[in-house]
Short mmCIF file of C-alpha atoms in Angstrom, two decimals:
data_model
loop_
_atom_site.label_atom_id
_atom_site.label_comp_id
_atom_site.label_asym_id
_atom_site.label_seq_id
_atom_site.Cartn_x
_atom_site.Cartn_y
_atom_site.Cartn_z
CA UNK A 1 13.25 -52.37 -99.86
CA UNK A 2 13.10 -50.65 -96.59
CA UNK A 3 9.28 -50.44 -96.70
CA UNK A 4 9.43 -54.28 -96.82
CA UNK A 5 12.31 -54.83 -94.59
CA UNK A 6 10.48 -52.80 -91.70
CA UNK A 7 6.94 -53.98 -92.72
CA UNK A 8 5.75 -50.25 -92.91
CA UNK A 9 2.78 -48.93 -94.87
CA UNK A 10 4.34 -46.72 -97.01
CA UNK A 11 7.72 -44.94 -97.49
CA UNK A 12 9.34 -41.99 -99.50
CA UNK A 13 12.68 -40.38 -99.94
CA UNK A 14 13.80 -37.04 -101.88
CA UNK A 15 17.15 -35.67 -102.50
CA UNK A 16 17.91 -32.10 -103.50
CA UNK A 17 20.73 -30.26 -104.74
CA UNK A 18 21.32 -27.56 -101.97
CA UNK A 19 22.96 -25.26 -104.40
CA UNK A 20 20.56 -25.15 -107.48
CA UNK A 21 17.31 -26.50 -105.85
CA UNK A 22 17.42 -29.46 -108.54
CA UNK A 23 15.55 -32.60 -107.27
CA UNK A 24 18.05 -35.30 -107.62
CA UNK A 25 15.55 -37.93 -107.22
CA UNK A 26 12.23 -38.76 -105.37
CA UNK A 27 10.67 -41.90 -104.95
CA UNK A 28 7.59 -43.56 -102.88
CA UNK A 29 5.82 -46.54 -102.56
CA UNK A 30 3.04 -48.16 -103.04
CA UNK A 31 2.56 -46.71 -106.44
CA UNK A 32 0.10 -47.76 -109.33
CA UNK A 33 0.76 -49.41 -112.77
CA UNK A 34 -0.12 -46.55 -115.22
CA UNK A 35 -1.01 -49.34 -117.69
CA UNK A 36 -3.96 -50.18 -115.85
CA UNK A 37 -4.90 -46.43 -114.61
CA UNK A 38 -8.67 -47.23 -114.64
CA UNK A 39 -8.49 -50.32 -112.37
CA UNK A 40 -7.09 -48.22 -109.55
CA UNK A 41 -9.54 -45.49 -110.25
CA UNK A 42 -12.46 -47.86 -110.13
CA UNK A 43 -11.31 -49.35 -106.82
CA UNK A 44 -11.30 -46.17 -104.96
CA UNK A 45 -7.42 -45.94 -104.99
CA UNK A 46 -7.11 -42.50 -106.28
CA UNK A 47 -4.99 -41.56 -103.76
CA UNK A 48 -2.01 -43.45 -105.27
CA UNK A 49 -2.12 -41.15 -108.21
CA UNK A 50 -0.80 -38.20 -106.05
CA UNK A 51 3.01 -37.67 -105.46
CA UNK A 52 2.82 -37.88 -101.62
CA UNK A 53 6.23 -35.88 -101.38
CA UNK A 54 4.81 -32.87 -102.68
CA UNK A 55 0.90 -33.37 -101.84
CA UNK A 56 0.57 -35.15 -98.56
CA UNK A 57 0.99 -33.41 -95.39
CA UNK A 58 2.07 -34.67 -91.73
CA UNK A 59 3.36 -33.75 -88.47
CA UNK A 60 7.01 -33.96 -88.89
CA UNK A 61 8.17 -34.89 -85.11
CA UNK A 62 11.80 -34.48 -84.18
CA UNK A 63 13.22 -33.57 -87.61
CA UNK A 64 11.65 -30.14 -86.91
CA UNK A 65 13.78 -29.43 -83.84
CA UNK A 66 16.82 -28.33 -85.88
CA UNK A 67 14.39 -25.62 -87.35
CA UNK A 68 13.40 -24.32 -83.89
CA UNK A 69 16.98 -24.28 -82.74
CA UNK A 70 18.10 -22.35 -86.05
CA UNK A 71 15.27 -19.74 -85.04
CA UNK A 72 16.95 -19.21 -81.83
CA UNK A 73 20.20 -19.00 -82.60
CA UNK A 74 19.63 -16.65 -85.53
CA UNK A 75 17.70 -14.48 -83.33
CA UNK A 76 20.09 -14.45 -80.58
CA UNK A 77 17.50 -15.69 -77.86
CA UNK A 78 19.76 -18.93 -77.34
CA UNK A 79 23.72 -19.65 -77.89
CA UNK A 80 25.17 -23.11 -78.35
CA UNK A 81 26.19 -22.78 -74.67
CA UNK A 82 22.66 -21.93 -73.40
CA UNK A 83 21.87 -24.83 -71.09
CA UNK A 84 19.42 -26.01 -68.48
CA UNK A 85 18.60 -29.05 -66.23
CA UNK A 86 15.74 -31.22 -67.41
CA UNK A 87 13.45 -33.90 -66.05
CA UNK A 88 11.45 -36.72 -67.73
CA UNK A 89 8.58 -34.32 -68.26
CA UNK A 90 7.06 -30.87 -68.04
CA UNK A 91 3.71 -29.47 -67.50
CA UNK A 92 2.38 -26.85 -70.03
CA UNK A 93 -1.21 -25.41 -69.58
CA UNK A 94 -2.30 -28.57 -67.81
CA UNK A 95 -0.74 -30.88 -70.36
CA UNK A 96 2.26 -33.14 -69.18
CA UNK A 97 4.95 -33.71 -72.07
CA UNK A 98 7.30 -36.61 -71.75
CA UNK A 99 10.45 -37.35 -73.24
CA UNK A 100 10.24 -40.36 -75.80
CA UNK A 101 11.61 -43.03 -73.24
CA UNK A 102 10.45 -41.25 -69.90
CA UNK A 103 14.00 -40.48 -69.18
CA UNK A 104 15.53 -37.43 -67.66
CA UNK A 105 18.82 -36.34 -69.35
CA UNK A 106 19.46 -33.56 -66.57
CA UNK A 107 22.27 -30.94 -67.54
CA UNK A 108 22.15 -30.20 -71.18
CA UNK A 109 23.16 -27.53 -73.57
CA UNK A 110 21.45 -27.01 -77.07
CA UNK A 111 23.68 -29.60 -78.88
CA UNK A 112 22.89 -32.10 -76.09
CA UNK A 113 19.18 -31.37 -76.33
CA UNK A 114 19.49 -32.53 -80.23
CA UNK A 115 21.54 -35.33 -79.67
CA UNK A 116 19.24 -36.88 -76.95
CA UNK A 117 16.22 -35.53 -79.05
CA UNK A 118 14.96 -34.30 -75.79
CA UNK A 119 11.17 -32.97 -76.01
CA UNK A 120 11.32 -31.53 -72.54
CA UNK A 121 14.58 -29.71 -73.37
CA UNK A 122 12.85 -28.46 -76.45
CA UNK A 123 9.90 -27.11 -74.74
CA UNK A 124 12.53 -24.96 -72.58
CA UNK A 125 14.14 -24.00 -76.00
CA UNK A 126 10.76 -22.76 -77.30
CA UNK A 127 10.48 -20.70 -74.17
CA UNK A 128 13.60 -19.05 -74.43
CA UNK A 129 12.79 -17.98 -78.15
CA UNK A 130 9.07 -17.08 -77.86
CA UNK A 131 6.02 -17.73 -80.08
CA UNK A 132 6.27 -14.59 -82.27
CA UNK A 133 9.91 -15.41 -83.53
CA UNK A 134 9.27 -19.14 -83.69
CA UNK A 135 6.26 -18.12 -86.08
CA UNK A 136 8.23 -15.65 -88.17
CA UNK A 137 10.93 -18.33 -88.86
CA UNK A 138 8.54 -20.90 -89.80
CA UNK A 139 7.53 -18.30 -92.23
CA UNK A 140 10.71 -17.69 -93.29
CA UNK A 141 11.53 -21.28 -94.10
CA UNK A 142 8.41 -21.14 -96.41
CA UNK A 143 6.05 -23.52 -94.29
CA UNK A 144 3.06 -20.99 -94.77
CA UNK A 145 3.63 -21.15 -98.70
CA UNK A 146 3.77 -24.03 -101.13
CA UNK A 147 7.46 -24.43 -102.52
CA UNK A 148 6.61 -23.67 -106.19
CA UNK A 149 8.06 -26.50 -107.45
CA UNK A 150 7.36 -27.35 -111.09
CA UNK A 151 5.00 -30.23 -110.46
CA UNK A 152 1.15 -30.27 -110.40
CA UNK A 153 -0.66 -31.00 -107.20
CA UNK A 154 1.41 -29.37 -104.65
CA UNK A 155 -0.18 -29.35 -101.21
CA UNK A 156 0.25 -27.17 -98.28
CA UNK A 157 0.43 -27.94 -94.64
CA UNK A 158 -1.71 -26.21 -91.29
CA UNK A 159 0.22 -23.56 -89.37
CA UNK A 160 -2.25 -21.98 -87.07
CA UNK A 161 -2.64 -18.28 -87.21
CA UNK A 162 -0.55 -16.42 -84.82
CA UNK A 163 -3.43 -15.11 -82.96
CA UNK A 164 -4.41 -18.70 -82.25
CA UNK A 165 -1.07 -19.81 -80.62
CA UNK A 166 -0.95 -20.78 -77.14
CA UNK A 167 1.85 -21.91 -74.84
CA UNK A 168 1.03 -25.53 -75.27
CA UNK A 169 0.98 -24.97 -79.34
CA UNK A 170 4.48 -23.42 -78.96
CA UNK A 171 5.65 -26.27 -76.82
CA UNK A 172 4.55 -28.98 -78.81
CA UNK A 173 5.70 -27.12 -82.22
CA UNK A 174 8.87 -27.12 -80.76
CA UNK A 175 9.44 -30.80 -81.12
CA UNK A 176 7.55 -31.08 -84.39
CA UNK A 177 3.93 -31.90 -83.44
CA UNK A 178 0.70 -29.68 -83.66
CA UNK A 179 2.09 -28.33 -86.89
CA UNK A 180 1.71 -30.13 -90.45
CA UNK A 181 4.06 -29.70 -93.47
CA UNK A 182 4.70 -31.59 -96.72
CA UNK A 183 7.95 -33.48 -97.24
CA UNK A 184 9.14 -31.29 -99.79
CA UNK A 185 8.89 -28.14 -97.56
CA UNK A 186 10.97 -30.20 -95.00
CA UNK A 187 13.76 -31.20 -97.29
CA UNK A 188 13.95 -27.51 -98.50
CA UNK A 189 14.22 -26.29 -94.97
CA UNK A 190 17.33 -28.57 -94.54
CA UNK A 191 18.79 -27.67 -98.01
CA UNK A 192 18.57 -23.99 -96.87
CA UNK A 193 20.95 -24.99 -93.57
CA UNK A 194 23.12 -26.80 -96.09
CA UNK A 195 23.15 -23.86 -98.62
CA UNK A 196 24.68 -21.27 -96.04
CA UNK A 197 21.27 -20.04 -94.93
CA UNK A 198 19.57 -19.27 -98.51
CA UNK A 199 16.24 -21.08 -99.27
CA UNK A 200 16.16 -22.18 -103.05
CA UNK A 201 13.05 -22.98 -105.16
CA UNK A 202 12.80 -26.71 -106.03
CA UNK A 203 12.66 -28.06 -109.61
CA UNK A 204 12.62 -31.04 -111.67
CA UNK A 205 12.92 -29.86 -115.10
CA UNK A 206 16.57 -29.69 -116.05
CA UNK A 207 16.25 -28.17 -119.74
CA UNK A 208 13.55 -27.66 -122.02
CA UNK A 209 14.21 -28.86 -125.94
CA UNK A 210 11.88 -27.23 -128.35
CA UNK A 211 10.34 -28.41 -131.55
CA UNK A 212 12.98 -26.33 -133.17
CA UNK A 213 15.75 -27.73 -131.47
CA UNK A 214 16.63 -24.84 -129.30
CA UNK A 215 17.29 -25.53 -125.57
CA UNK A 216 16.25 -23.68 -122.53
CA UNK A 217 17.20 -24.26 -119.03
CA UNK A 218 14.76 -23.08 -116.30
CA UNK A 219 16.45 -20.58 -114.01
CA UNK A 220 17.64 -21.28 -110.43
CA UNK A 221 15.83 -19.30 -107.94
CA UNK A 222 16.80 -17.81 -104.64
CA UNK A 223 13.73 -17.31 -102.55
CA UNK A 224 15.16 -15.68 -99.45
CA UNK A 225 18.20 -15.81 -96.94
CA UNK A 226 16.78 -17.37 -93.99
CA UNK A 227 19.72 -17.81 -91.67
CA UNK A 228 23.06 -15.93 -91.30
CA UNK A 229 26.36 -18.02 -92.09
CA UNK A 230 27.13 -18.12 -88.08
CA UNK A 231 23.85 -19.74 -87.25
CA UNK A 232 24.32 -22.20 -90.10
CA UNK A 233 27.77 -22.93 -88.73
CA UNK A 234 26.94 -23.50 -85.26
CA UNK A 235 23.83 -25.60 -85.99
CA UNK A 236 25.62 -27.95 -88.45
CA UNK A 237 28.24 -28.57 -85.74
CA UNK A 238 25.17 -29.70 -83.54
CA UNK A 239 23.72 -31.83 -86.36
CA UNK A 240 27.19 -33.70 -87.02
CA UNK A 241 27.08 -34.29 -83.09
CA UNK A 242 23.72 -35.97 -83.72
CA UNK A 243 25.27 -38.49 -86.17
CA UNK A 244 28.36 -38.90 -84.53
CA UNK A 245 27.29 -39.29 -80.99
CA UNK A 246 23.47 -39.39 -80.95
CA UNK A 247 20.55 -41.11 -82.35
CA UNK A 248 21.82 -40.63 -85.75
CA UNK A 249 24.75 -42.95 -86.17
CA UNK A 250 23.25 -45.32 -88.62
CA UNK A 251 22.85 -42.36 -90.84
CA UNK A 252 26.62 -41.81 -91.04
CA UNK A 253 28.90 -42.72 -94.18
CA UNK A 254 32.38 -43.64 -93.79
CA UNK A 255 34.99 -41.25 -94.86
CA UNK A 256 32.42 -38.34 -94.68
CA UNK A 257 31.00 -35.86 -92.29
CA UNK A 258 27.06 -36.14 -92.33
CA UNK A 259 24.94 -33.78 -90.33
CA UNK A 260 21.24 -34.72 -89.62
CA UNK A 261 18.28 -35.49 -87.22
CA UNK A 262 16.04 -38.45 -86.31
CA UNK A 263 12.24 -38.05 -86.11
CA UNK A 264 9.67 -40.43 -84.52
CA UNK A 265 6.41 -38.68 -84.84
CA UNK A 266 3.07 -39.46 -83.46
CA UNK A 267 0.36 -39.59 -86.17
CA UNK A 268 -2.96 -37.28 -85.67
CA UNK A 269 -6.29 -39.24 -85.76
CA UNK A 270 -8.53 -38.55 -88.36
CA UNK A 271 -11.90 -38.70 -86.77
CA UNK A 272 -11.03 -36.19 -83.96
CA UNK A 273 -8.39 -34.65 -81.49
CA UNK A 274 -5.51 -36.69 -80.30
CA UNK A 275 -3.00 -39.26 -81.56
CA UNK A 276 -3.07 -42.71 -83.12
CA UNK A 277 -1.82 -45.46 -80.32
CA UNK A 278 1.04 -47.51 -80.96
CA UNK A 279 1.99 -46.35 -84.42
CA UNK A 280 4.42 -43.70 -85.74
CA UNK A 281 6.03 -42.14 -88.93
CA UNK A 282 9.69 -42.63 -88.84
CA UNK A 283 12.07 -39.96 -90.66
CA UNK A 284 15.57 -38.85 -91.01
CA UNK A 285 16.51 -35.58 -92.70
CA UNK A 286 20.14 -34.24 -93.13
CA UNK A 287 22.52 -33.16 -95.71
CA UNK A 288 26.19 -34.10 -96.64
CA UNK A 289 29.13 -33.51 -96.76
CA UNK A 290 28.50 -31.41 -93.62
CA UNK A 291 31.74 -29.50 -94.09
CA UNK A 292 30.81 -28.63 -97.92
CA UNK A 293 27.26 -29.71 -98.58
CA UNK A 294 26.01 -30.93 -101.76
CA UNK A 295 22.67 -32.61 -101.37
CA UNK A 296 19.98 -32.56 -98.54
CA UNK A 297 17.82 -35.92 -98.34
CA UNK A 298 14.50 -36.85 -96.09
CA UNK A 299 13.56 -40.33 -95.73
CA UNK A 300 10.30 -41.38 -94.18
CA UNK A 301 8.54 -44.62 -93.34
CA UNK A 302 5.00 -44.77 -92.34
CA UNK A 303 3.81 -47.05 -89.51
CA UNK A 304 6.90 -49.54 -89.76
CA UNK A 305 6.10 -52.49 -87.35
CA UNK A 306 9.38 -54.00 -86.53
CA UNK A 307 11.45 -50.80 -85.22
CA UNK A 308 10.64 -48.64 -82.48
CA UNK A 309 12.51 -45.33 -83.27
CA UNK A 310 13.40 -43.92 -86.60
CA UNK A 311 17.51 -44.58 -85.37
CA UNK A 312 16.98 -48.07 -86.35
CA UNK A 313 14.88 -47.64 -89.62
CA UNK A 314 14.83 -44.48 -91.40
CA UNK A 315 18.44 -43.47 -90.47
CA UNK A 316 20.05 -46.73 -91.97
CA UNK A 317 18.27 -46.04 -95.22
CA UNK A 318 19.29 -42.49 -95.25
CA UNK A 319 22.89 -43.87 -94.86
CA UNK A 320 22.51 -46.12 -97.71
CA UNK A 321 21.29 -43.45 -99.90
CA UNK A 322 23.55 -40.70 -98.82
CA UNK A 323 26.69 -43.34 -99.33
CA UNK A 324 25.54 -43.61 -103.04
CA UNK A 325 25.24 -40.06 -103.46
CA UNK A 326 28.24 -39.08 -102.09
CA UNK A 327 30.46 -41.98 -103.83
CA UNK A 328 28.60 -42.29 -107.07
CA UNK A 329 26.55 -39.56 -108.26
CA UNK A 330 28.79 -36.78 -106.83
CA UNK A 331 31.96 -39.15 -106.86
CA UNK A 332 33.65 -37.23 -103.85
CA UNK A 333 36.97 -38.24 -102.25
CA UNK A 334 36.52 -39.11 -98.49
CA UNK A 335 37.74 -36.29 -96.27
CA UNK A 336 38.08 -37.75 -92.89
#
């Protein structure tokens, strides 16, 4: 429905239970009719046979910002009170980086930078943390490896070897460009924040019933502790601020605290360097209830034509799905 409403080329959503790594649901469109499999194969539409949530990679844009902030908080390079004064643009190695609307936000702390989704502020955050620590946390969050989900065809994004990093690379990665990831990697990173800093392995198989009737259940697997509980607490408060006071208001659910982040990402050219003109990927990633998280959720819309930013496209879709999960799937009572 969202793909149709926002005239997008494609779209997807994936929700995961943060405590177990169980995939609650994943969906993408366009798809194909398995009854006419050969028709798609013969028409050169083999790409539709993939599950893009685990197979396809993209530059995530601003939904990557909380992960960079997490690295800074956890390493002690920044605190929630760290602040600076930021203009509408900043120059790095001869390149000029702008805020999304060429607007200067002035004095901001870390929470303000996330609320305003300030690219210039994030370049400064990246400088405070340093390239080595950012790279280390990208690895800790699992972006240099496949998640190990129990489905075939999982892809892997592109993270440049650390020896090839430069200041401009760190600057763009700080706001989610110049790095490519899969949607399943992103949602599991958000699930890590929601799960008190512990990264889980995602899985879709709930149980296996053998021919003799014996039932076995695939194990729930903790991959690693990525963040301290203190980091998670501080970051969650900032991400609640994005939904309550920032660009994520339409992702909110009445009666519940929701934590999340918008992303309006540029799309890399397929035939050379640079980015496509006038088209974007809109995403919203987050988790709820923020005070006792049950699920993490990612919504992505590709090249929507009648919405400029994700706050008016992906965010309300996130809110609709989150409302269903909170009220009907988990059947939670409102707590605010």
